[in-house]
Short mmCIF file of C-alpha atoms in Angstrom, two decimals:
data_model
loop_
_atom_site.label_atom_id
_atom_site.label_comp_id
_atom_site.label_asym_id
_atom_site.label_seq_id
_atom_site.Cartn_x
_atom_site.Cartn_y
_atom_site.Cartn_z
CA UNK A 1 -0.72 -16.33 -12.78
CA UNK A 2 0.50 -16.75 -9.57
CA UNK A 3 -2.14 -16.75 -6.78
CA UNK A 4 0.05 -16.52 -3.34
CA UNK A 5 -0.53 -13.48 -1.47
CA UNK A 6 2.99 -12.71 -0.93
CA UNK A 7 3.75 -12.74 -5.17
CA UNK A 8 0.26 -10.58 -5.58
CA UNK A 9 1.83 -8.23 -3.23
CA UNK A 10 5.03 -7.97 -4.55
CA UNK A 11 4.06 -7.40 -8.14
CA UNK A 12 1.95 -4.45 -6.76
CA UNK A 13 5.40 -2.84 -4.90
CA UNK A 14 7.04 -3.07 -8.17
CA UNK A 15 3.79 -1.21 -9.49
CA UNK A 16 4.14 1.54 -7.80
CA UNK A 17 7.76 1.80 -7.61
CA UNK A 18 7.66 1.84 -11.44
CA UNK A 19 4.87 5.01 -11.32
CA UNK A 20 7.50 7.06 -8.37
CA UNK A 21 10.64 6.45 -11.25
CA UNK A 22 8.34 8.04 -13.37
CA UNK A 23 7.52 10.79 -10.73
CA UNK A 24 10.99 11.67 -9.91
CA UNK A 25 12.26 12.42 -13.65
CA UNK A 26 13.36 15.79 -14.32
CA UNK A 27 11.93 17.99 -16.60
CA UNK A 28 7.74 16.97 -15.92
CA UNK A 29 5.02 19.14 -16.93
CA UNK A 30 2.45 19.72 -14.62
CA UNK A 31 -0.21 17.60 -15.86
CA UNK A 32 2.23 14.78 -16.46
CA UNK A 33 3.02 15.42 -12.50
CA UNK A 34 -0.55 14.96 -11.95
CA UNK A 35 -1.50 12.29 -14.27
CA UNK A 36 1.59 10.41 -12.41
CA UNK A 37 0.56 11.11 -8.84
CA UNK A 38 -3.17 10.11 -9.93
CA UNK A 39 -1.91 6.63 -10.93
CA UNK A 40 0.37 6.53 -7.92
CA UNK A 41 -2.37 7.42 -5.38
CA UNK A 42 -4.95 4.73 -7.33
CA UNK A 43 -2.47 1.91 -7.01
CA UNK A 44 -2.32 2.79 -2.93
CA UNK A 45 -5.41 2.70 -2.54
CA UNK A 46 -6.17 -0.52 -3.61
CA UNK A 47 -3.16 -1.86 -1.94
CA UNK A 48 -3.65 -0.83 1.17
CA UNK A 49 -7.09 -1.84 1.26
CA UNK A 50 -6.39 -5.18 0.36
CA UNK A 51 -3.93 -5.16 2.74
CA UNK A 52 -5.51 -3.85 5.93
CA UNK A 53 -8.65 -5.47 4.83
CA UNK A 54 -7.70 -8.86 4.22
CA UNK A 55 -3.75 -9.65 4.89
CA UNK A 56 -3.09 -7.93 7.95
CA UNK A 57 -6.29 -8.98 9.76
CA UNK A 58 -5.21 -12.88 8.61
CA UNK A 59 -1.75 -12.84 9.51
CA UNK A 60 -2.60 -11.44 13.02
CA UNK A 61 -4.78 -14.02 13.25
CA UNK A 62 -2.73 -16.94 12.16
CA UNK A 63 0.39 -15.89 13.21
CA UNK A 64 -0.19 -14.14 16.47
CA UNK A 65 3.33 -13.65 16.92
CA UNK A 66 3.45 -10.50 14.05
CA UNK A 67 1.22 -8.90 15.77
CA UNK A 68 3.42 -6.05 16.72
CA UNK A 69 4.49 -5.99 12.71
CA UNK A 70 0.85 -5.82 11.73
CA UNK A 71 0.40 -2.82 14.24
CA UNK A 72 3.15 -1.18 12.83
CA UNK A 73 2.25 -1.47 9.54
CA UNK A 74 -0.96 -0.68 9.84
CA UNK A 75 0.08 2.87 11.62
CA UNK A 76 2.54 3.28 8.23
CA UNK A 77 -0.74 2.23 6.40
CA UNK A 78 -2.45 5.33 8.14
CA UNK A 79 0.87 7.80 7.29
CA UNK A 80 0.43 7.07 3.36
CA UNK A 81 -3.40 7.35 3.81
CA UNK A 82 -3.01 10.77 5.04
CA UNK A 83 -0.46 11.55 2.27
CA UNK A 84 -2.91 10.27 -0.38
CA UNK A 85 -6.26 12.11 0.87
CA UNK A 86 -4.01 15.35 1.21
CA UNK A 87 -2.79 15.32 -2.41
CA UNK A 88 -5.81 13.99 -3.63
CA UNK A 89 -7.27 17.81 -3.24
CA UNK A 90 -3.67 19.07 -4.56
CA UNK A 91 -3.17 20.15 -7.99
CA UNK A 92 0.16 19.81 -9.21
CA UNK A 93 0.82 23.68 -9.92
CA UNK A 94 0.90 23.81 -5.89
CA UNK A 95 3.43 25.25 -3.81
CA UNK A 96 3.82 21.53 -1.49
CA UNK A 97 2.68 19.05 -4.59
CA UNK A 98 6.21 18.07 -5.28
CA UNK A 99 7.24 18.21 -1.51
CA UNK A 100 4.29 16.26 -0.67
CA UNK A 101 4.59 13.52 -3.01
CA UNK A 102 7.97 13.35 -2.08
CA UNK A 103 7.67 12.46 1.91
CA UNK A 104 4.98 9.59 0.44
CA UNK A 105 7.43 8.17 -1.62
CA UNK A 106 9.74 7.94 0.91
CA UNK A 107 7.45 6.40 3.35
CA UNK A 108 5.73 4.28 0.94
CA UNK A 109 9.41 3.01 0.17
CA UNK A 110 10.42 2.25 3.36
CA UNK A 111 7.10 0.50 3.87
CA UNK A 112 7.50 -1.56 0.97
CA UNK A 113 11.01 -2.58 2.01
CA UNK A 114 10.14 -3.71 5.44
CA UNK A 115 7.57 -5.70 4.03
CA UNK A 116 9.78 -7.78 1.61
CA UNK A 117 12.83 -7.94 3.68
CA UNK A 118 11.85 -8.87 6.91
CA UNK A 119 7.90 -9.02 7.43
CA UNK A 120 6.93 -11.29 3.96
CA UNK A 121 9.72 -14.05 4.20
CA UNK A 122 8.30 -14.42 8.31
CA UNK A 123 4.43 -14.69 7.10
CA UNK A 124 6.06 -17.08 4.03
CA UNK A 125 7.38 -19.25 7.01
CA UNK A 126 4.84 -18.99 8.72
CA UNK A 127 2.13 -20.00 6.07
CA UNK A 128 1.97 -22.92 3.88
CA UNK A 129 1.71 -22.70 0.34
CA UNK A 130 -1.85 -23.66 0.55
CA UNK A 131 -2.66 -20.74 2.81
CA UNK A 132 -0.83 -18.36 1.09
CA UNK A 133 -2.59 -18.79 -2.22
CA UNK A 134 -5.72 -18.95 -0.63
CA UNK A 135 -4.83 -15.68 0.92
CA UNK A 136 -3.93 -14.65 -2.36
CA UNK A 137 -7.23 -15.27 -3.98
CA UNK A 138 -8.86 -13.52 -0.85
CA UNK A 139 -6.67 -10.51 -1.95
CA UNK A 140 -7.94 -10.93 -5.51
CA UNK A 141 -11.80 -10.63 -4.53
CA UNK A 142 -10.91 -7.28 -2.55
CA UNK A 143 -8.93 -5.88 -4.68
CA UNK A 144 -12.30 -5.97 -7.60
CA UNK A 145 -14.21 -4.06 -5.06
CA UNK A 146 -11.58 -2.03 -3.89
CA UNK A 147 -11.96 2.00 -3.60
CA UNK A 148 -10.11 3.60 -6.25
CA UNK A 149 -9.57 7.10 -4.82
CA UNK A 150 -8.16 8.04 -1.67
CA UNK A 151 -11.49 9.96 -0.34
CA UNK A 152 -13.58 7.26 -1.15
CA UNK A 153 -15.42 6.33 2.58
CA UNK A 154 -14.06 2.91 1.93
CA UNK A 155 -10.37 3.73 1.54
CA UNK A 156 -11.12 6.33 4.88
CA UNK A 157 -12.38 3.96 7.20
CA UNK A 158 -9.27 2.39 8.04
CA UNK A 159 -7.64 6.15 8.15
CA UNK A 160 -10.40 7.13 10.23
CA UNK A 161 -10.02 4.22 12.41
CA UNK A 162 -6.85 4.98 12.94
CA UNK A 163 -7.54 8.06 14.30
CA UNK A 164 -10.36 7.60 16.41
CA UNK A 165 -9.50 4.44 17.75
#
């Protein structure tokens, strides 16, 4: 298993990509709705955290020049937070649910494509193999102590943060 950040990351995007394919096929019940958006808000919340709490705050440091990517990313960091702690109170009978989950996807998508098209192959350049694996293995510890749910105080501080800062 591959320890380089920018592989960890990856195979997490395709995570979640595989759990919105799932969301958007016709015909779901409810409570496969739910247990799909449950998974989907689980696997963003420990991505994000690893992210904001470990990869952005190293790139910015070691590569000074993404700064203005980090910021940005960060902000689309706080978008899909807000997404996640909203539906995380949703059920999936709801009026918005569908809606909802909808604009995150989106988002989350364009996020994720950003990332791998133009902001990843700068911090690969960037970053030596060395550092990128021992970013990876940074992303590894944080993702085992991770919060798991959107509302967790953990997974809010950044959203907080964001807000208050």
């Amino acid at each position: 298993m591959s320890t380089d950040a920018i592989v960890l990351l990856k195979e997490d995007h395709q995570e979640v990509r595989k759990q919105f394919r799932a969301f958007r096929k016709a015909d779901l019940t409810p409570v496969q709705k739910q247990g799909i958006v449950d998974t989907i808000l689980e696997l963003l919340t420990v991505h994000t955290y690893i992210e904001n709490e470990v990869m952005y705050p190293r790139v910015r440091e070691l590569l000074p020049d993404l700064e203005d990517d980090v910021l940005e990313s960060y902000e689309e960091h706080h978008v899909a937070d807000v997404l996640c702690v909203e539906l995380s109170t949703m059920d999936a009978t709801d009026e918005r649910f569908d809606a909802k989950t909808t604009v995150l996807i989106e988002n989350v998508e364009h996020h994720m494509q950003e990332e791998e098209q133009d902001w990843f192959p700068k911090v690969r350049e960037g970053l030596g193999r060395k550092q990128l694996q021992e970013l990876g293995e940074e992303l590894l510890a944080a993702k085992k102590k991770a919060p798991r749910r959107p509302e967790q105080p953990s997974a809010m501080k950044k959203a907080i943060d964001a807000v208050v800062s």
